[in-house]
XYZ file of C-alpha atoms in Angstrom:
715
model
C -5.943 35.388 19.758
C -3.065 37.081 18.975
C -1.138 36.595 16.164
C 1.586 33.892 16.462
C 3.632 35.322 18.947
C 3.432 31.342 19.085
C 4.796 28.985 22.020
C 6.866 29.860 24.552
C 10.325 31.328 24.433
C 11.134 27.898 26.076
C 10.649 26.077 22.711
C 13.749 27.328 21.510
C 15.120 23.953 21.575
C 12.261 23.186 18.710
C 13.154 26.443 16.570
C 13.856 25.294 13.146
C 16.761 27.485 11.450
C 15.540 28.087 8.055
C 17.717 26.321 5.607
C 17.589 22.512 4.410
C 20.770 20.528 3.371
C 20.651 17.822 0.760
C 24.008 16.521 0.154
C 26.013 18.783 1.235
C 24.787 21.376 -0.518
C 22.909 23.790 1.831
C 20.372 26.534 0.454
C 18.346 29.429 1.898
C 14.528 29.075 1.100
C 14.300 29.644 -2.554
C 17.376 31.932 -3.123
C 19.277 31.198 -6.372
C 17.117 28.244 -7.058
C 19.179 27.706 -10.769
C 22.676 27.748 -8.733
C 21.418 25.577 -6.025
C 19.782 22.747 -8.544
C 22.499 22.858 -11.211
C 22.130 21.024 -13.844
C 18.698 19.915 -12.355
C 17.322 23.162 -13.049
C 16.723 22.319 -16.740
C 13.764 20.096 -15.610
C 11.922 22.378 -13.429
C 12.552 25.686 -16.040
C 11.197 23.308 -18.900
C 8.104 22.305 -16.480
C 7.622 26.434 -16.281
C 8.210 26.669 -19.914
C 5.359 24.177 -20.798
C 2.696 26.288 -18.455
C 3.570 28.848 -20.663
C 2.723 27.355 -23.808
C 6.626 27.047 -25.048
C 6.922 23.124 -26.028
C 10.341 23.059 -28.439
C 12.099 25.130 -25.355
C 10.918 22.625 -23.055
C 11.726 19.791 -24.801
C 15.481 21.319 -25.738
C 15.463 21.823 -21.644
C 13.819 18.022 -20.625
C 16.699 16.603 -23.126
C 19.355 18.585 -21.628
C 18.021 17.380 -18.299
C 18.303 13.673 -19.141
C 21.899 13.658 -19.842
C 23.140 16.050 -17.357
C 20.941 15.947 -14.272
C 20.323 13.739 -10.971
C 18.549 10.907 -11.055
C 14.561 11.962 -10.243
C 14.942 15.327 -12.288
C 16.846 12.941 -15.398
C 14.163 10.268 -15.256
C 11.113 12.730 -15.237
C 12.531 14.620 -17.881
C 12.520 11.461 -19.647
C 8.899 10.903 -18.822
C 7.887 14.313 -20.281
C 9.449 14.287 -23.570
C 7.857 10.842 -23.972
C 4.746 12.767 -24.204
C 5.714 15.514 -26.648
C 6.281 16.370 -29.919
C 5.024 14.631 -32.978
C 4.404 10.626 -33.380
C 8.054 9.724 -34.866
C 9.183 11.902 -31.152
C 7.316 10.443 -28.315
C 8.150 6.906 -30.182
C 11.790 7.909 -29.931
C 11.403 9.301 -26.527
C 9.683 6.346 -25.589
C 12.297 3.587 -26.713
C 15.103 6.054 -24.721
C 13.392 5.926 -21.835
C 12.688 1.968 -21.508
C 16.144 1.758 -22.540
C 17.756 3.616 -20.191
C 16.076 2.747 -17.202
C 14.696 -1.117 -17.952
C 11.987 -1.332 -15.397
C 8.136 -1.683 -15.315
C 7.371 2.173 -14.564
C 9.087 2.836 -17.457
C 7.373 0.373 -19.497
C 3.949 1.829 -18.323
C 5.042 5.424 -19.311
C 5.968 3.762 -22.758
C 2.684 1.551 -22.960
C 0.721 4.395 -22.187
C 1.889 6.572 -24.992
C 2.107 3.651 -27.571
C -1.687 3.067 -26.914
C -2.335 6.898 -27.386
C -0.840 7.047 -30.946
C -2.714 3.387 -31.204
C 0.387 1.628 -31.928
C -0.550 -1.868 -30.608
C 1.998 -3.804 -32.611
C 4.860 -1.983 -30.765
C 3.078 -2.429 -27.079
C 2.938 -6.402 -27.740
C 6.855 -5.976 -28.605
C 7.373 -3.890 -25.689
C 5.946 -5.871 -23.075
C 6.049 -9.385 -24.185
C 8.208 -10.332 -20.965
C 5.534 -8.972 -18.464
C 3.961 -11.249 -15.921
C 0.356 -10.974 -16.457
C -0.308 -12.541 -13.092
C 2.249 -10.045 -10.711
C 2.375 -7.065 -12.816
C 0.492 -3.639 -12.636
C -3.016 -4.210 -13.658
C -2.651 -1.053 -16.153
C 0.466 -2.582 -17.758
C -1.368 -6.134 -18.462
C -4.409 -4.181 -19.442
C -2.634 -2.467 -22.346
C -0.870 -5.568 -23.091
C -4.265 -7.481 -23.551
C -6.051 -4.834 -24.931
C -2.916 -4.405 -27.689
C -3.336 -8.331 -28.289
C -7.140 -7.558 -29.037
C -6.549 -5.029 -31.537
C -3.920 -7.219 -33.371
C -6.180 -10.448 -33.244
C -2.968 -12.242 -31.392
C -4.015 -15.893 -31.003
C -2.689 -15.685 -27.144
C -5.371 -13.067 -26.275
C -8.144 -15.492 -25.022
C -6.317 -17.634 -23.141
C -3.958 -14.901 -21.225
C -6.966 -12.882 -20.812
C -8.817 -15.625 -19.174
C -5.776 -16.133 -16.915
C -5.725 -12.584 -15.771
C -9.717 -12.491 -15.039
C -9.416 -15.782 -13.529
C -6.439 -15.507 -10.963
C -6.035 -11.783 -10.001
C -7.927 -9.697 -7.833
C -10.538 -8.007 -10.057
C -9.798 -4.491 -10.743
C -11.075 -1.245 -12.779
C -8.555 -1.871 -15.011
C -9.894 -5.563 -15.605
C -13.263 -4.298 -15.969
C -11.654 -1.801 -18.379
C -10.594 -4.903 -20.641
C -13.514 -6.535 -20.387
C -16.140 -3.680 -21.679
C -13.538 -2.600 -24.393
C -13.116 -6.686 -25.360
C -15.691 -8.673 -24.435
C -18.474 -9.257 -27.004
C -22.176 -9.205 -26.084
C -23.024 -12.118 -27.931
C -25.127 -14.402 -26.006
C -23.255 -17.983 -24.564
C -23.894 -21.675 -25.784
C -25.140 -23.839 -23.160
C -22.130 -25.933 -21.753
C -23.392 -29.154 -21.727
C -22.816 -31.719 -19.476
C -19.692 -30.082 -17.908
C -17.256 -32.949 -19.014
C -14.194 -32.556 -20.784
C -15.460 -33.641 -24.294
C -18.192 -31.214 -24.587
C -17.738 -28.104 -23.080
C -17.263 -25.119 -25.204
C -14.130 -23.277 -23.631
C -14.961 -20.064 -24.807
C -18.529 -20.208 -23.425
C -17.390 -21.317 -20.328
C -14.655 -19.174 -19.519
C -17.243 -16.184 -20.549
C -19.677 -17.310 -17.947
C -16.705 -17.586 -15.667
C -15.977 -13.716 -16.721
C -19.354 -12.823 -16.470
C -19.627 -13.872 -12.523
C -16.596 -12.427 -11.363
C -17.959 -8.934 -13.127
C -21.381 -9.495 -11.212
C -19.570 -9.926 -8.014
C -17.374 -6.754 -9.022
C -20.295 -5.074 -9.201
C -22.193 -6.277 -6.365
C -24.602 -7.610 -7.961
C -24.654 -10.584 -5.465
C -27.746 -12.070 -6.142
C -27.260 -12.137 -9.895
C -23.797 -13.478 -9.281
C -25.272 -16.466 -6.633
C -27.897 -17.620 -9.386
C -24.637 -18.399 -11.173
C -22.591 -20.113 -8.582
C -23.638 -23.841 -9.773
C -22.858 -23.559 -13.262
C -19.277 -21.917 -11.748
C -18.842 -25.078 -9.730
C -19.803 -27.270 -12.445
C -17.165 -25.395 -15.008
C -14.328 -25.500 -12.689
C -14.063 -29.197 -12.022
C -11.704 -29.953 -14.742
C -8.434 -28.963 -15.052
C -9.204 -27.147 -18.591
C -10.670 -24.399 -16.354
C -9.338 -25.082 -13.185
C -10.946 -23.681 -9.686
C -8.615 -20.473 -8.404
C -8.221 -18.863 -5.144
C -9.683 -15.576 -6.610
C -12.909 -17.769 -7.744
C -12.937 -19.098 -4.505
C -13.179 -15.551 -3.214
C -15.862 -14.190 -5.307
C -17.777 -17.702 -4.326
C -18.057 -16.633 -1.104
C -18.904 -12.926 -1.421
C -21.819 -14.136 -3.803
C -22.926 -16.915 -1.060
C -22.365 -14.076 1.890
C -24.226 -10.962 0.418
C -26.432 -12.742 -2.621
C -28.022 -15.727 -0.375
C -29.576 -16.445 2.947
C -28.878 -20.119 3.072
C -25.585 -19.384 5.171
C -24.875 -22.751 6.599
C -26.029 -24.639 3.431
C -23.359 -22.611 1.841
C -21.043 -22.890 4.313
C -20.917 -26.378 3.554
C -19.722 -26.025 -0.116
C -16.581 -23.902 0.969
C -15.952 -26.937 3.243
C -16.045 -29.441 0.702
C -13.745 -27.441 -0.956
C -11.231 -27.200 1.735
C -11.470 -31.053 2.063
C -10.725 -31.627 -1.376
C -7.949 -29.636 -2.204
C -6.510 -30.437 1.093
C -4.144 -32.724 -0.690
C -2.767 -29.776 -3.234
C -0.274 -26.982 -3.242
C -2.570 -24.050 -3.631
C -2.689 -23.140 -0.338
C -4.266 -19.760 -0.831
C -7.253 -21.434 -2.506
C -7.487 -23.644 1.133
C -7.304 -20.509 3.130
C -9.835 -18.726 1.098
C -12.330 -21.849 1.295
C -11.752 -21.902 5.176
C -12.074 -18.805 5.670
C -15.322 -18.450 3.754
C -16.881 -21.185 5.604
C -16.280 -19.233 8.634
C -17.604 -16.058 7.717
C -21.110 -17.891 6.300
C -21.344 -19.420 9.926
C -20.731 -16.592 11.574
C -23.357 -15.028 9.743
C -26.023 -17.877 10.974
C -27.357 -17.977 14.236
C -25.780 -19.832 16.800
C -23.055 -21.142 14.989
C -20.033 -20.074 16.834
C -18.220 -23.052 17.335
C -18.331 -23.989 13.668
C -17.302 -20.569 12.812
C -14.596 -20.567 15.205
C -12.542 -23.610 14.140
C -12.797 -22.449 10.688
C -11.523 -19.353 11.274
C -8.716 -20.980 13.013
C -8.328 -23.453 9.998
C -7.781 -20.367 7.832
C -5.222 -19.329 10.484
C -2.757 -22.534 9.994
C -3.072 -22.512 6.327
C -2.353 -18.992 5.671
C 0.058 -18.384 3.392
C 1.040 -14.478 4.307
C 0.927 -12.441 7.384
C -2.257 -10.769 6.120
C -4.310 -13.376 5.553
C -3.531 -14.733 9.125
C -4.228 -11.329 10.687
C -7.445 -11.295 8.682
C -8.597 -14.772 9.817
C -7.882 -13.837 13.569
C -9.770 -10.541 13.469
C -13.116 -12.039 12.050
C -12.329 -14.644 14.725
C -12.134 -11.856 17.603
C -14.898 -10.069 16.183
C -17.104 -13.381 16.039
C -16.382 -14.250 19.678
C -17.579 -10.535 20.675
C -20.901 -11.880 19.576
C -20.949 -15.055 21.173
C -19.639 -14.116 24.725
C -17.070 -11.380 26.470
C -15.722 -14.207 28.329
C -14.775 -16.301 24.929
C -13.222 -12.910 23.663
C -11.328 -12.516 26.186
C -10.084 -16.115 25.644
C -9.464 -15.743 22.499
C -7.453 -12.849 22.776
C -5.106 -14.027 25.629
C -4.411 -17.146 23.293
C -3.940 -15.354 20.038
C -2.675 -11.609 20.836
C 1.164 -12.712 20.996
C 0.712 -14.354 17.284
C -0.857 -11.438 15.204
C 1.739 -9.502 12.622
C 0.309 -5.956 12.234
C -1.238 -5.201 15.582
C -2.455 -1.585 14.051
C -4.927 -4.501 12.070
C -6.707 -4.676 15.296
C -7.436 -1.448 16.279
C -10.982 -1.358 15.313
C -11.726 -4.660 17.469
C -10.328 -3.225 20.780
C -12.631 0.130 19.865
C -15.552 -2.307 19.967
C -14.027 -4.197 22.852
C -13.894 -1.273 25.301
C -17.316 0.156 24.986
C -18.802 -3.262 25.526
C -16.417 -4.046 28.928
C -17.780 -0.687 30.055
C -21.289 -1.366 29.614
C -21.166 -4.685 31.181
C -19.125 -3.229 34.131
C -16.254 -5.515 33.684
C -13.930 -3.207 35.188
C -11.143 -5.877 36.446
C -11.386 -6.975 32.941
C -9.878 -3.955 31.314
C -7.100 -4.320 33.746
C -6.526 -8.026 32.281
C -6.936 -7.086 28.907
C -4.198 -3.860 29.428
C -1.542 -5.972 30.815
C -2.428 -9.362 28.178
C -1.963 -6.423 25.177
C 1.034 -4.416 26.249
C 3.572 -4.970 23.856
C 1.581 -6.652 21.374
C -0.825 -4.557 20.627
C -0.592 -0.829 18.568
C 0.815 1.893 20.494
C -2.762 3.702 20.102
C -4.346 0.869 22.068
C -1.953 0.496 24.388
C -1.956 4.064 25.845
C -6.148 3.773 25.408
C -6.425 0.729 27.946
C -3.675 1.895 30.272
C -5.613 5.366 30.427
C -8.658 4.020 30.957
C -7.309 1.342 33.563
C -5.778 4.446 35.658
C -9.135 6.460 35.389
C -11.246 3.510 36.827
C -8.556 3.263 39.719
C -8.641 7.207 40.356
C -12.987 6.807 40.272
C -12.869 4.111 42.494
C -14.244 1.799 40.163
C -11.340 -0.447 40.144
C -9.625 -1.263 43.733
C -6.299 -2.955 43.428
C -3.941 -3.508 46.037
C -1.588 -0.213 45.924
C -4.430 2.348 44.108
C -1.798 5.010 43.757
C 0.963 2.908 42.678
C -1.495 1.329 39.922
C -3.105 4.913 38.763
C 0.398 6.121 37.888
C 2.074 3.377 36.204
C -1.069 3.221 34.059
C -1.384 7.081 33.403
C 3.061 6.730 32.632
C 2.236 3.940 29.796
C -0.181 5.860 28.423
C 2.328 8.936 28.171
C 4.983 6.833 26.994
C 3.617 4.234 24.744
C 4.411 6.638 21.506
C 0.741 7.164 21.029
C -0.857 10.016 18.981
C -1.957 12.811 21.115
C -5.220 12.475 22.881
C -4.450 9.956 25.669
C -0.743 11.129 25.716
C -2.043 14.766 26.873
C -4.771 13.106 28.981
C -1.902 11.417 30.737
C 0.744 14.012 31.135
C -2.563 16.113 32.714
C -3.096 13.093 35.313
C 0.826 13.118 36.085
C 0.589 16.995 36.457
C 3.245 17.670 33.982
C 5.880 20.605 33.988
C 5.730 22.911 31.640
C 8.948 21.788 30.311
C 7.643 17.922 29.835
C 4.285 18.867 28.280
C 6.283 20.886 25.912
C 8.309 18.002 25.058
C 4.686 15.748 25.112
C 3.542 18.288 22.547
C 6.353 18.575 20.249
C 6.907 14.335 20.056
C 3.988 12.920 17.634
C 5.913 9.722 16.657
C 3.503 7.039 15.640
C 5.733 4.847 12.742
C 8.832 5.285 11.463
C 8.954 2.174 9.190
C 9.878 4.334 5.836
C 12.467 4.505 3.890
C 14.234 7.738 3.101
C 15.815 9.164 0.034
C 17.783 12.763 -0.189
C 17.279 13.044 -3.915
C 13.352 12.694 -3.571
C 13.658 15.660 -0.916
C 15.802 17.297 -3.839
C 12.975 16.656 -6.588
C 10.172 17.642 -4.294
C 11.773 20.834 -2.910
C 12.768 22.251 -6.555
C 9.346 21.999 -7.313
C 8.699 24.658 -4.818
C 11.816 26.540 -5.329
C 10.956 27.232 -8.844
C 7.015 27.984 -8.381
C 5.374 24.963 -9.188
C 2.937 24.088 -6.373
C 0.800 21.752 -8.746
C 3.270 19.444 -9.135
C 4.108 18.961 -5.638
C 0.971 16.830 -3.887
C 0.804 14.118 -6.576
C 4.113 13.495 -6.796
C 4.686 13.486 -2.803
C 1.842 10.913 -2.931
C 3.661 8.757 -5.111
C 6.514 8.669 -3.289
C 4.767 8.505 -0.145
C 1.814 5.752 -0.697
C 3.107 3.629 -3.655
C 6.710 3.827 -3.191
C 6.712 3.985 0.383
C 9.760 6.543 0.565
C 8.895 9.243 3.041
C 10.407 12.571 3.355
C 12.252 14.414 6.543
C 10.318 16.247 8.476
C 12.610 19.337 7.716
C 11.607 18.856 3.885
C 7.802 18.794 4.498
C 8.315 21.595 6.646
C 9.523 23.449 3.385
C 6.988 21.915 1.008
C 3.954 22.993 3.766
C 5.108 25.931 4.379
C 5.311 26.882 0.555
C 1.757 25.293 -0.272
C 0.169 27.330 2.982
C 1.947 30.623 1.483
C 0.413 29.666 -2.203
C -2.670 29.219 -0.887
C -5.870 31.590 -1.826
C -8.544 29.888 0.693
C -10.272 28.607 -2.412
C -8.054 26.189 -3.600
C -6.306 22.624 -2.741
C -3.396 23.734 -1.097
C -4.403 24.414 2.613
C -5.236 20.793 2.870
C -2.178 19.401 0.774
C -0.274 21.377 3.309
C -1.855 19.976 6.389
C -1.740 16.160 4.809
C 2.222 16.345 3.898
C 3.236 17.958 7.342
C 0.426 15.763 9.188
C 2.625 12.600 7.291
C 5.760 13.578 8.279
C 5.063 14.564 12.167
C 3.660 10.865 12.421
C 6.808 9.348 11.155
C 9.349 12.214 12.946
C 11.805 10.603 15.190
C 12.375 13.982 16.713
C 10.919 16.423 18.511
C 8.632 18.846 15.953
C 10.089 22.501 15.743
C 7.715 25.697 16.170
C 7.237 25.749 12.227
C 6.414 22.419 11.775
C 3.766 22.532 14.655
C 2.288 25.795 13.188
C 1.690 24.055 9.957
C 0.605 20.981 11.386
C -1.988 23.063 13.401
C -2.370 26.016 10.874
C -4.442 29.082 11.523
C -6.094 29.590 8.036
C -9.002 31.926 7.901
C -7.670 33.566 10.910
C -9.520 37.132 10.324
C -12.842 35.075 10.092
C -12.392 32.742 13.079
C -11.315 35.696 15.240
C -14.764 37.604 14.598
C -17.153 35.128 14.153
C -15.664 33.455 18.134
C -15.973 36.994 19.216
C -19.663 37.594 18.153
C -20.765 33.795 19.438
C -18.445 33.910 22.624
C -16.323 30.496 21.651
C -13.009 29.921 22.111
C -11.026 30.089 19.176
C -9.003 27.267 19.388
C -12.737 24.931 19.224
C -13.132 26.463 16.240
C -9.824 26.350 14.487
C -9.836 22.575 15.980
C -13.742 21.950 14.423
C -12.337 22.827 11.168
C -9.455 21.249 11.216
C -11.122 18.153 12.312
C -14.345 18.092 9.710
C -12.491 19.217 6.790
C -8.538 19.598 6.744
C -9.217 23.341 5.933
C -10.657 21.595 2.525
C -13.263 24.779 1.615
C -14.702 22.596 -1.297
C -15.127 18.812 0.237
C -18.605 17.376 0.177
C -19.122 14.221 2.268
C -20.900 11.145 1.292
C -24.006 12.346 2.921
C -23.711 15.732 1.742
C -21.829 18.001 4.488
C -20.347 20.507 2.915
C -17.531 22.931 3.538
C -14.927 23.906 6.027
C -17.316 22.891 9.135
C -18.843 20.088 7.098
C -22.706 21.494 7.652
C -25.521 20.054 6.198
C -27.704 22.026 3.679
C -30.971 21.354 6.258
C -28.873 22.571 8.822
C -27.360 25.437 7.163
C -31.201 26.427 5.817
C -32.073 26.333 9.647
C -29.084 28.488 10.983
C -29.879 31.247 7.686
C -33.457 31.841 8.636
C -32.188 32.298 12.348
C -29.774 34.612 11.344
C -32.102 36.347 8.618
C -30.184 35.473 5.816
C -31.567 34.838 2.559
C -28.463 33.758 -0.045
C -25.810 32.274 1.395
C -23.388 29.414 -0.041
C -21.736 27.096 2.030
C -18.479 26.876 -0.416
C -18.251 30.733 0.878
C -15.552 30.084 3.481
C -16.801 32.890 5.619
C -20.323 32.082 5.733
C -19.294 28.440 6.301
C -17.111 29.399 9.212
C -19.891 31.566 10.683
C -22.860 28.569 10.303
C -20.360 26.386 11.958
C -19.677 28.756 14.744
C -22.942 29.461 15.308
C -24.398 26.163 15.305
C -21.351 24.806 17.753
C -22.060 27.783 20.192
C -25.967 26.767 20.094
C -25.144 23.194 21.074
C -23.274 24.263 23.899
C -25.803 26.473 25.309
C -28.328 23.724 24.909
C -25.846 20.898 27.064
C -25.370 23.239 29.709
C -22.082 24.345 28.691
C -20.499 21.289 27.454
C -18.085 21.876 25.085
C -17.315 18.097 24.444
C -20.770 16.828 24.257
C -21.737 20.037 22.055
C -18.911 18.292 19.834
C -20.647 15.090 20.293
C -23.800 17.008 19.299
C -22.404 18.348 16.075
C -21.694 14.965 14.760
C -24.144 12.754 16.036
C -27.005 14.948 17.003
C -28.296 16.140 20.479
C -31.107 13.802 20.787
C -28.365 10.760 20.787
C -26.070 12.471 22.763
C -28.779 12.767 25.495
C -29.754 9.312 25.547
C -26.002 8.038 25.637
C -25.586 10.118 28.744
C -28.671 8.674 30.379
C -27.552 5.323 29.515
C -23.786 5.826 30.219
C -24.491 7.128 33.578
C -26.194 3.863 34.272
C -23.206 1.938 33.288
C -20.627 3.682 34.953
C -22.483 3.619 38.615
C -25.685 5.555 38.780
C -23.452 8.494 38.718
C -25.059 12.116 38.521
C -21.908 13.992 38.077
C -20.494 11.882 34.999
C -16.537 11.949 34.083
C -16.784 13.078 30.361
C -13.340 11.404 29.370
C -15.066 8.044 30.571
C -18.306 8.533 29.025
C -16.749 9.349 25.614
C -15.210 5.883 25.697
C -19.166 4.201 26.138
C -20.602 5.863 22.790
C -21.712 3.362 20.836
C -20.349 4.783 17.678
C -16.560 4.688 17.011
C -16.648 7.604 14.241
C -18.042 9.696 17.112
C -15.303 8.423 19.894
C -12.850 9.237 17.595
C -14.026 12.497 16.282
C -14.379 13.611 20.285
C -10.684 12.730 20.328
C -9.745 14.463 17.821
C -11.399 17.632 18.428
C -9.820 17.512 22.148
C -6.240 16.637 21.067
C -6.760 19.661 18.157
C -8.047 22.210 20.533
C -5.337 21.601 23.156
C -2.920 22.078 20.769
C -4.655 25.390 19.389
C -4.926 26.445 22.733
C -1.113 26.045 23.798
C 0.286 27.165 20.342
C -1.572 30.484 20.084
C -3.619 31.493 22.877
C -1.276 31.148 25.840
C -2.988 28.744 27.539
C -2.041 25.241 29.049
C -2.582 22.055 27.719
C -4.349 21.097 30.674
C -6.687 24.215 31.242
C -7.744 23.697 27.791
C -8.346 20.005 28.319
C -10.535 20.898 31.695
C -12.737 23.157 29.674
C -13.725 20.909 27.586
C -14.059 17.631 29.588
C -16.024 18.754 32.479
């Protein structure tokens, strides 16, 4: 592979000028950062002083920035001061922080510091205005812990309200471990209002919720009758969260599905005239789940899911009940599924919520040879399903027309219209590049396809956030970037622009040594920005989105084992996102995610007695050797070798046989259609990612057209 001569000269319209503007202030990359960041520079320099152990100087600079800096550096400085100095210094800094910013985030920072100093009385005063039902879990937990430590008479009632009314969380469990005693609870007697021991009853209900949280479902189910009895009065009322936990206990702790479903039928009916709509929703929802789990109970489950949809108090609740209704119908009959889909596809709120349902539906229709129904579904959901689903169904319908498995009145028009819809739906790369190849786009149009990756642009933007993040880069503080970027992006829904992401990503990529996390952080930041970019990607953005990390090793092993370099880069990117230290839940290790037993076999074949999969060079070589072996065993097919890398060669051969039967007993199987029949959604998506990434790497670095790379893989 040639080192980035990168894209062709025709990509000039994509080239990034290496300057970034913030609030009218233009800055060449990392040029005179103190001048560029002005008063904010005190914050970044203070962080460097902290790294060097100069706490007093750091405190002086933080204090200076709180007075003269812009919003985010000033606030970050105030929060840093709350952690520094002696107890009196920290208390004074917390007071200033809360007084100046007066929001829940400031309260939480102060509460954390007070808790670390065991200033429980201060916490109670500080958090008196906190709404325990709607505030962050950690802040509520700190307040309740402080109340327990000070024997506040309000603790028992407030804690029970939190335990019984909110989703059980890690912070809630921490409070339980810290404050609930181990003493045995008294018998609750008859359960009447006069004889209930309130503390004992509360403890039983809390213990029940803890069992569900810890997935001790059989234990929780054994307590179900007690919970029902204890929550029949206004003293300990039944809540939506308790109904939800009761549903989980029944689903996973018992096989008496129909009998248990009747419990929730009764709850829904008994509360029909009450105002707690969420409780009624949960009752109908779990009645539906339990009937769905029982044999031959689709009519009962479907009516309960519809009832849940009718009583939903949020868009998410409605979509959740509809999702279960659709999946329940799949187990009943495909015809019923298509009827439900036609009726409700215009009513859901978040189309992306249903992507996994459509992933299940397509292999089912292909296996049943319902070619014409694929067109009906595609036309029905266009404009309502997500872009990715629309592109998938459009493209597959076009391919079925091509393969003469569907014979419309005007095949040429239907085929072209379907591929054009796949191309223009706004989807991610895979179906877009396949459709582009089918439409025989010229180089300029294909270039635009590859430079456009917009998937979702529903993000807020904030120039001051970008100034803060790029300041970390300008002052050489890589450890601060990723966590703060995640906080803004995922917790506050504040996105950064493509230009800002390029700058952050480039800095982290160049900082990486190959044995730290910066390669992965770089890739995650640019990938997120690319997904939301409303303009064509630049050359620099594309090379960061598809980086050539470990290039010397990749070049060597590809030459040694006769592999195209784009396939190994795609493999590493898809398997590990260039995270050298990652270990999967099943034990796959490193850049190419090899299992230990696979690596041991490869080491024996390569005569390596001493090796480590955490060594990047070894891991890449072993992964390349394994992929090359699979390609040779599968008659040179790169795509089926990819599938085998993920799911095992025996499974892939079995799938090929069954898929050939499903697609008309063909001897020559179109591999792109074979991909859609694979029964594992993980393997289907794995194949799509590797095809897309290989095409991008081949186009960017190897002088190949996108279609040439796709043809080499899918043939």
